[in-house]
Phi, psi and omega in degrees: 000133181286136179235165177281108175225175186293341174272151184292148182290158174303132178308135185306323184289350177268349190278126182270339170252082188302321179302336179309330182304338195245025178250007179282136177272172180299320180298326177294321180296316175303310183295319183285327181292329187296343177257003185263139185297335187281355179273004185307316183276006183262178177301156178296166184301329181296337179261354185297337180301342174260041184297343177274008175305135186304319176298318177295316177305321178293318179294325172297324173291327177292323178292322176295314182298316177293331177294311182302315188286337173263016176055027177266088188293328180297308183294320179299319182297313182308304184297324179297317188293319175307309182295325180294333180277330184261357185220074176293147183291352174238032184266210179286184189295314176300319177290320179292327176301312180301316174308314176298323179288325175297317177299322185290321184294317178294321180301321181292319179296315176300313189292322175288331180078013181278335181232073189302322183301338180285342179311314187290313174308312179301318180293327185284321177296321177294318177300323172297317180297316187281339174293319177282339179233085187288339173277350187302139177222150184299306179204125183276140166265121188272147167280168176302311179300318181289324185284324174299314176301311184294313177297330179291347188289339185214159178287357192303322175260325186299324177312308184296328181296308184294321177292322181289316179306313173301320186287315181299309179310312177297319187286332180256014174309127179089348184271138183275336177234125182248116177258108185261128171251112191248106177255086187236145175281342185262020174057044173072023179293340179284328194302309182302329179290316186287319171302319171292324181297315176295322179299319184285331177284325178245077188292335178271122180303320181298338179268353181294132181284159174278124181263137171242132186234122178242134177227159174277154177306149186295146180257110188292331195249019171243118176290154001282149182252150185252150187256018180219160182282161175292344170294314181289323167308310177301319175308310180296322178289324174301314182297313182292318176310310186300325179284348169257017178060036181236139171268129180229132173256137182240130183221134179252122168250111184302117185205152182233147169296341189293327178251021183065035176056035182304312185293326173298312182290323180294322185287318179291327174297318183290327173297320181292327181283317185281324182245087186303339182290341186281356176289349175265354185269151181283130178247118182250127173254116186245108187250099187246091177059038188234326192281345181287355178270352177290130179300138181247150176223105186200162174242114186279136175293131180286339178269338180220107183285352173276351182253140173211161180251127177280129175283151177297346184248009178290115186291338175287319171297323175293322177295314182295322174299321177294322175302315185296329178292332173291350180055060181293148175298318176202148172242123176255127176235118180237135174194177183275141194267078191205164181240098182247025190264356189293141176280354178264122183310308191293326182288320180294315182304314175298317177295315178298309186296322178283359180239319188286353171301325187303308177297324187287329179294319192277338187298331180295342186267346182221354178228130177289155177295141180088351175294151173296319182295326178290323175301319183294318183291323182276335172298323179292322177290317179301322179294317173303318182281331176290326183293327184290320187261322188269344186249156176226171179056211183295342179283341171276095181264340174285079182239064178301142169242145185287166180308315184302320183281332170293321177300312179296324174307304184303316182298318182296330181273013178069043165252155177234149185285143176249125188284130166298128177278175181308323179301313178294318178299322181289316179301321175298308187297321183292319178293316187295327178300343181273356182235182193300161188288342182289342180289139177217174183224131179224156175257138172233107181062241176272352197258163172255149177225131172274129179242158175229117179058032177090350187262131176297127177254301186216143177243153177231130179227156178230143182222145174238156177301131177294000000 
């Protein structure tokens, strides 16, 4: 068995009995790591009995990331070995979180080609992961019914739906035509809830407004993924609206986050130019966890992390300014409240680790171990972690920005914040009562924030042209 000694371990590709890599117990890990120089920043030997402590696992991940970036394959291999022993894929929430980062770091090493000897270790760890999670799939394609049920499991998305619907209903009061541009990660799963809300408010069919729904083309490689085309989805939504005595027109415009949804914006602009009657319709821009996929280009102030300078070529800023030029009735912005934009791998890893513990922690409250939905749920989080850690450039689409930075972006684009009223607050509180006690709601200035055990998770904000 390979052990941590002062002499370099046998190269991984020369080990003939590969499964022995994963038989080291915790006591062996403690004894062997006490002699390694890279443990200098770790807890003292007296505290190594708590090697599975969350802070220690985070430090191990940081040291491993540095080793991979420095092309130190031997050190990276040793740390990954320790991590594999203390973070089983079927362990508690923190162990499963660490296991996901472990797999992401291996994916980065293999992808970059700087630590080729780690490929075999990665294959073994992935095999171990799938053996512990026999239902696991890389990413499940949902049916509409499955996705609707999946979204309803947790307030993660429902919070934004409830807050947005209440704000939209107030903003569109008196309009006979409501044009909704839905930029949503959940493939229009909010729209049936909005249709129901509109139907309940305008109970008499002659008074019900006509709805127009415009969406960007489906993004195939970002979970959650759908197993049917948007044309088929649109047909189902039209039928659902008809059952609520509401007329709905559905339109798909092929467009991508990669260019800031440029073709979507231009087509909507053209519709307003060619058809003057559209100027009297309520234009609702609903952005639900989608805008952080748009590439960003910014400089963060070293003195104030909440202040940044927008580049003239920053696609996020250009997108928001393009929205402002459409003079929308209301813009809803819902997203996850974290900062994963750093170009430094270690900074991103720390930020992601200290944010993505939340979905792992919450899953134990609403899904049993071994259930299909739990496998799908955690596979989506693993995808996000791998995208943050293993990818760079345009492939790294999980570029979350904190609420404070989005607020500044919106103000820079000449929008002003809209305070969520009591009705919106009550809608959200009523929804949260259906879920575990750890979920909470707080107001920050005009915005609403969903919390888990007091930690910010998701924010919702509403904006009007200034």
